[in-house]
PDB file of C-alpha atoms and ligand atoms in Angstrom:
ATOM      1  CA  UNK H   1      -0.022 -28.246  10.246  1.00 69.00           C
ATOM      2  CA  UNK H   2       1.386 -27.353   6.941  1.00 87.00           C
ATOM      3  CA  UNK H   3       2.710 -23.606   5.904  1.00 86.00           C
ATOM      4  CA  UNK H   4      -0.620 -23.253   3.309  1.00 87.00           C
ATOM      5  CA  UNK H   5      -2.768 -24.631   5.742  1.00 90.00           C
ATOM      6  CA  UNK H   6      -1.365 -22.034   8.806  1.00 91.00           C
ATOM      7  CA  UNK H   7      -1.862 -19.393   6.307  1.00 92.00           C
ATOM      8  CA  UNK H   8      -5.509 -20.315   5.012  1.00 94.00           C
ATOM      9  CA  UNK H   9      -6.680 -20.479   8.835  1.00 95.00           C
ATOM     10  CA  UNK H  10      -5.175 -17.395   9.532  1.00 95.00           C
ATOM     11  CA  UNK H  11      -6.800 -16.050   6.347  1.00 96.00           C
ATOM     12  CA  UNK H  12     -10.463 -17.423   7.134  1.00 96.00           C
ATOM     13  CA  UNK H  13      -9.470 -15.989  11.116  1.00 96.00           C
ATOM     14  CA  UNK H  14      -9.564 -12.800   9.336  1.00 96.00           C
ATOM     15  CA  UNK H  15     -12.386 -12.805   6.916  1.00 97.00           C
ATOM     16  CA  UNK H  16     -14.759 -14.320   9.665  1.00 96.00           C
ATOM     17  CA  UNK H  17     -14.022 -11.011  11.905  1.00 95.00           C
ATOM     18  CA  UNK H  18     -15.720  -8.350   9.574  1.00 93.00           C
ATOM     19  CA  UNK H  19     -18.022 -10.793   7.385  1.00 90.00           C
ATOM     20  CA  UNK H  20     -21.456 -10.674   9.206  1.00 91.00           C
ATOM     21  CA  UNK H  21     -20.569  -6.919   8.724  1.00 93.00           C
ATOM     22  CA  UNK H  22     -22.880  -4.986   5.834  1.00 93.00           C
ATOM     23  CA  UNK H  23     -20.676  -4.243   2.993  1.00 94.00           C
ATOM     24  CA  UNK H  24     -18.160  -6.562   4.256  1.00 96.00           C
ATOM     25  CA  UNK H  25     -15.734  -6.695   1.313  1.00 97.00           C
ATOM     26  CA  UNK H  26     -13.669  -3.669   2.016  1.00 97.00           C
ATOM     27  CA  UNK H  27     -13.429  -3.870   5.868  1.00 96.00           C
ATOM     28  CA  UNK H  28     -12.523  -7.745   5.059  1.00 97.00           C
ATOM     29  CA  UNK H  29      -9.598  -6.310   2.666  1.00 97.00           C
ATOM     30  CA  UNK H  30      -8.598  -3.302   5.140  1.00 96.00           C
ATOM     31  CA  UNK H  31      -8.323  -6.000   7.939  1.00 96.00           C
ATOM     32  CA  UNK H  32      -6.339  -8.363   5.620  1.00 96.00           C
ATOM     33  CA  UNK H  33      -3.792  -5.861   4.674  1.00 92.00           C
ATOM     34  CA  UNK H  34      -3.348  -4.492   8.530  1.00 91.00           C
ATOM     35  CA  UNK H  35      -2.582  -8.212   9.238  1.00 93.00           C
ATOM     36  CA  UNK H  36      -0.598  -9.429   6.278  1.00 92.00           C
ATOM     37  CA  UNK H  37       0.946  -6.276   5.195  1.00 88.00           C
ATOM     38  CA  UNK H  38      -0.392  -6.982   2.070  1.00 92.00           C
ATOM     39  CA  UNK H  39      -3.136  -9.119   0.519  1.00 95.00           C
ATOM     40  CA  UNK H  40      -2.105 -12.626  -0.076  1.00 94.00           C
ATOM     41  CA  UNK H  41      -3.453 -14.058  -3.255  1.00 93.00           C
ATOM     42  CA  UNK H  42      -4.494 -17.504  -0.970  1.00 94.00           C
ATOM     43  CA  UNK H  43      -7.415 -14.493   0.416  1.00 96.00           C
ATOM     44  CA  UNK H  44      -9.166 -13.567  -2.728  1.00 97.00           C
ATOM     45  CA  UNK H  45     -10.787 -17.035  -3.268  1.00 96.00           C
ATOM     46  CA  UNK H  46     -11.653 -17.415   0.392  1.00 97.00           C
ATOM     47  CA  UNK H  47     -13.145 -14.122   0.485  1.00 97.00           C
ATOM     48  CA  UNK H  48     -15.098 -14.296  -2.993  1.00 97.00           C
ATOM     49  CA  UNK H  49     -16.218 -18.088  -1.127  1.00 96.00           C
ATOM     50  CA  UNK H  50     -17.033 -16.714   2.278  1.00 96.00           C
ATOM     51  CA  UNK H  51     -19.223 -13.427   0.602  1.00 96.00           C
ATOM     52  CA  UNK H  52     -21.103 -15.698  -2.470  1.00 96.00           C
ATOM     53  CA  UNK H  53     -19.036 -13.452  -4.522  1.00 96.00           C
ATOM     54  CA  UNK H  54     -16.960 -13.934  -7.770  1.00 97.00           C
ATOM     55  CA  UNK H  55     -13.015 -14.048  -7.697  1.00 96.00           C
ATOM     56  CA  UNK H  56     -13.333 -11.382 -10.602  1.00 96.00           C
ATOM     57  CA  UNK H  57     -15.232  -9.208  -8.355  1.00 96.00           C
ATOM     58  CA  UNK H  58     -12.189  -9.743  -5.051  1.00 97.00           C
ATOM     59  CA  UNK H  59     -10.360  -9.079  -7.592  1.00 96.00           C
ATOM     60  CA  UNK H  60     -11.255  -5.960  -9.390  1.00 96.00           C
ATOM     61  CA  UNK H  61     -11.829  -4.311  -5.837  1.00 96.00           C
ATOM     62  CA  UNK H  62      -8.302  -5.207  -4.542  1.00 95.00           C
ATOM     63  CA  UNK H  63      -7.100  -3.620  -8.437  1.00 92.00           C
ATOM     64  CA  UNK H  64      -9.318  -0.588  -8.256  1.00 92.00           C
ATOM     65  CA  UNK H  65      -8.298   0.841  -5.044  1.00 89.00           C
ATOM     66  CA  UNK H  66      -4.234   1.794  -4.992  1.00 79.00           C
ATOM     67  CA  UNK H  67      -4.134   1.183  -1.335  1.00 82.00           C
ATOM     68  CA  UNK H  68      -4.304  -2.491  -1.448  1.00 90.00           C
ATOM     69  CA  UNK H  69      -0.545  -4.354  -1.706  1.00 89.00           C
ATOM     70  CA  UNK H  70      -0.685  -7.840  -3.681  1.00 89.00           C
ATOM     71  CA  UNK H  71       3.399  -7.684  -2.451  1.00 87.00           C
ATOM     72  CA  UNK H  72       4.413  -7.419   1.210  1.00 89.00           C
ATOM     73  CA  UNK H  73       6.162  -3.632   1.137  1.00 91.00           C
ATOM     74  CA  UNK H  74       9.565  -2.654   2.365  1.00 93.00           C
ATOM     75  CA  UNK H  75      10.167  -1.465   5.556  1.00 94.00           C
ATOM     76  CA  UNK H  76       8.884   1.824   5.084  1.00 95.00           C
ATOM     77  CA  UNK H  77       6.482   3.295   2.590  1.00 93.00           C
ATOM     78  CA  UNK H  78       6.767   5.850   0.867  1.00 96.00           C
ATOM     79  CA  UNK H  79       3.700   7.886  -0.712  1.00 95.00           C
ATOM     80  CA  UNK H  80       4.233  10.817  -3.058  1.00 96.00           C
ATOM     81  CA  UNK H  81       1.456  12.607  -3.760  1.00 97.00           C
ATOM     82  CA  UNK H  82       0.708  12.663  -7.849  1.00 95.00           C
ATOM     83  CA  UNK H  83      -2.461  15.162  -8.033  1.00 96.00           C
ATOM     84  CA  UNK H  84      -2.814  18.773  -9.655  1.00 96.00           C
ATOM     85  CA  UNK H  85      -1.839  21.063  -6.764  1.00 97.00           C
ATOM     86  CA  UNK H  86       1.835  18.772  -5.785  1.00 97.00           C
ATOM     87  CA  UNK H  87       2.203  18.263 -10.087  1.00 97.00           C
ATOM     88  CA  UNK H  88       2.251  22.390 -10.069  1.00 97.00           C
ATOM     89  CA  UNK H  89       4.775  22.670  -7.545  1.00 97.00           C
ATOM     90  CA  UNK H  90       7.211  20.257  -8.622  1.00 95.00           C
ATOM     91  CA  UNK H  91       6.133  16.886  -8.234  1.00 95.00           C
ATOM     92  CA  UNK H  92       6.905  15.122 -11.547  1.00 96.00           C
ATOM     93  CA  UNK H  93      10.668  16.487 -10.761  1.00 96.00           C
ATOM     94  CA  UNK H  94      10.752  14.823  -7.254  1.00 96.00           C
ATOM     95  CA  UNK H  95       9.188  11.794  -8.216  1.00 96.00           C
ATOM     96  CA  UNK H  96      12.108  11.140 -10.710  1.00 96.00           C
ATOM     97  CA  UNK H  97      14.476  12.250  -8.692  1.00 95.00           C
ATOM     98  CA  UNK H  98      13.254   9.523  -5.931  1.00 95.00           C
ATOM     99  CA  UNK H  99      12.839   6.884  -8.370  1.00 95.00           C
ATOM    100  CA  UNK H 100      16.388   7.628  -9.829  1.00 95.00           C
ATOM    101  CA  UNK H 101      17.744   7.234  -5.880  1.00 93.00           C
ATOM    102  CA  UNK H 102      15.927   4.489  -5.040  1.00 93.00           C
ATOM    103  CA  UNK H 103      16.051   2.452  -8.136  1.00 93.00           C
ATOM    104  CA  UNK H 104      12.228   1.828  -8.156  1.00 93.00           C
ATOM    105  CA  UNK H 105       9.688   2.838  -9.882  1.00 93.00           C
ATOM    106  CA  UNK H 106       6.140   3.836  -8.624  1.00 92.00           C
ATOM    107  CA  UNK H 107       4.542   1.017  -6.961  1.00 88.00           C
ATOM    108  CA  UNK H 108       7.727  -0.919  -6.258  1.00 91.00           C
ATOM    109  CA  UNK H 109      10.328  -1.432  -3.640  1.00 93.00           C
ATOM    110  CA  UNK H 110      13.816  -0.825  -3.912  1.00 94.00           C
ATOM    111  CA  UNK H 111      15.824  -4.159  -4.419  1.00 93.00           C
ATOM    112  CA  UNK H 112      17.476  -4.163  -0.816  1.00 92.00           C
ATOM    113  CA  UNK H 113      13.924  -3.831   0.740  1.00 93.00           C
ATOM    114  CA  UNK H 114      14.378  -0.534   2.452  1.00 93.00           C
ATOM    115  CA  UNK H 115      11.336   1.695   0.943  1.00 95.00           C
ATOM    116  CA  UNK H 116       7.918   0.829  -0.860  1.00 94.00           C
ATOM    117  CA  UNK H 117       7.358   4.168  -3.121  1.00 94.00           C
ATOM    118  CA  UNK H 118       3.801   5.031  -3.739  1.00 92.00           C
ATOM    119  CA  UNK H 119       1.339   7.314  -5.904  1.00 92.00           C
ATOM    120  CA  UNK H 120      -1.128   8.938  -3.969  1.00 92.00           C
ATOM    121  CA  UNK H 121      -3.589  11.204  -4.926  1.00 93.00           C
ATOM    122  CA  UNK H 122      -3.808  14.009  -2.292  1.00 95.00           C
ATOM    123  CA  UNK H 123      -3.070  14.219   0.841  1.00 95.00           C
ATOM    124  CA  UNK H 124      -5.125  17.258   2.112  1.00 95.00           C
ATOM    125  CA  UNK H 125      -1.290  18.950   2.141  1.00 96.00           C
ATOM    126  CA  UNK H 126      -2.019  20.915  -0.835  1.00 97.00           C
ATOM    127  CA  UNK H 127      -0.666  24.303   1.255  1.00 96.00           C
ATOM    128  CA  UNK H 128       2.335  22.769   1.808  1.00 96.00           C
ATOM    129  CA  UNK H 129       2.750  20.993  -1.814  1.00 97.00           C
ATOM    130  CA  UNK H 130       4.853  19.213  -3.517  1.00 97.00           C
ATOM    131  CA  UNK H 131       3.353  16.728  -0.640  1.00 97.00           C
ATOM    132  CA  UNK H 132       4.401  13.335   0.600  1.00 97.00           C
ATOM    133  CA  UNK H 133       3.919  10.691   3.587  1.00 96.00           C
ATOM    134  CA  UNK H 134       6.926   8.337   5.132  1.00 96.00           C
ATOM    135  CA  UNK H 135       5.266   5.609   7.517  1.00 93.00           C
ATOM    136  CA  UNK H 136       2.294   8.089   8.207  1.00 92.00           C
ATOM    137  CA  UNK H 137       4.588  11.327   8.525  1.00 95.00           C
ATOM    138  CA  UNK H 138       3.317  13.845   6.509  1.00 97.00           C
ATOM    139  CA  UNK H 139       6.360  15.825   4.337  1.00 97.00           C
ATOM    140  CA  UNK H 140       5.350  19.050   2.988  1.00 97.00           C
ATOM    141  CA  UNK H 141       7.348  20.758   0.628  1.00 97.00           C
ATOM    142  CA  UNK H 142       9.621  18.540  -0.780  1.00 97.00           C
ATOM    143  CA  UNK H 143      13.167  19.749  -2.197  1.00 96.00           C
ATOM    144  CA  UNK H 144      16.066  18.000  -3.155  1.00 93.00           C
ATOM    145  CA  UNK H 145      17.748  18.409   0.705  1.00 95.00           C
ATOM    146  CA  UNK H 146      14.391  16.839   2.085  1.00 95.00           C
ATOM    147  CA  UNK H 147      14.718  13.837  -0.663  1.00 95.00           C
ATOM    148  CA  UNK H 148      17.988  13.233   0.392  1.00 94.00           C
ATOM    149  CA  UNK H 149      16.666  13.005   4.213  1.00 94.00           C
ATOM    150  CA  UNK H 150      14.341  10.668   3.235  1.00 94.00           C
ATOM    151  CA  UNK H 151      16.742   8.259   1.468  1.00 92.00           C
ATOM    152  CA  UNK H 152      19.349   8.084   4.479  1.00 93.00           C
ATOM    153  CA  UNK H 153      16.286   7.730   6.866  1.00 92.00           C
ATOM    154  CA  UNK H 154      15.209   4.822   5.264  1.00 92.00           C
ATOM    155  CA  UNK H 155      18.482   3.569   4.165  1.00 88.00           C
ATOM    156  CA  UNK H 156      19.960   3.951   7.464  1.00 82.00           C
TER     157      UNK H 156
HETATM  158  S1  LIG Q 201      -2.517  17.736  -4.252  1.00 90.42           S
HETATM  159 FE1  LIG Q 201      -0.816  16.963  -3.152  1.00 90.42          FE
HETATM  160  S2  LIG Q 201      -1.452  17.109  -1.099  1.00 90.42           S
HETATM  161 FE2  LIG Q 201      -3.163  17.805  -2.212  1.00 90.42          FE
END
């Protein structure tokens, strides 16, 4: 069996699990990303076929919500949180100061692969702001010594 054709059954595997579900777009998506690390551009005409739905419509879901990848991320992710109570306690600051280390930008991954870095918009850590979340670990208030942590940890 070809690569594309490996990858489309594994797709339709996928969709078939959560699409006699009500609402079954998101779940659908969630699953994809849990099993591709991402969502593979070969899903979104499968799904809009499966649901009777529009590729426009895949589409603007997988857009709207930040948590769906269309890239495969690094090996560990990265979320800073972006909202009021982290941008009044220093935020803006750390996020440059990541993206400076890291050489990427928000919503990328650093060129050797090590870290996706990620906007998020609260993380219910607002007490212990500026806020952010490494592979699920929550990181409450961030300072340059914690930053600097967090790049050998996922450098090393
Ligand atoms: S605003 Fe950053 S954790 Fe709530």
């Amino acid at each position: 069996m070809r690569e594309t054709e490996v990858l489309s059954t594994r797709i339709r595997e996928v969709i078939a699990r959560s699409s006699a579900l009500e609402g079954p777009l998101l779940p659908i998506l969630h699953d994809m990303q849990e099993h591709f690390g991402h969502i593979p551009s070969e899903a979104l005409p499968l799904i809009a076929d499966a649901l009777n739905i529009s590729n426009a419509e895949v589409h603007g879901v997988v857009s709207f919500y930040h948590d769906f990848r269309r890239q495969p991320a690094g090996r560990h992710v990265l979320k800073l949180c972006r909202a009021e109570s982290c941008q009044s306690m220093g935020s803006d600051a750390i996020a440059a100061s990541l993206q400076a280390l890291l050489g990427a930008e928000l919503g990328e991954t650093s060129s050797d692969g090590a870290v996706t870095l990620e906007a998020v918009y609260c993380l219910g850590l607002c007490s212990c702001a500026p806020a952010a979340m490494l592979d699920g670990m929550p990181i409450g208030r961030l300072n340059d010594e914690k930053i600097i942590d967090i790049i050998s940890q996922v450098r090393g």
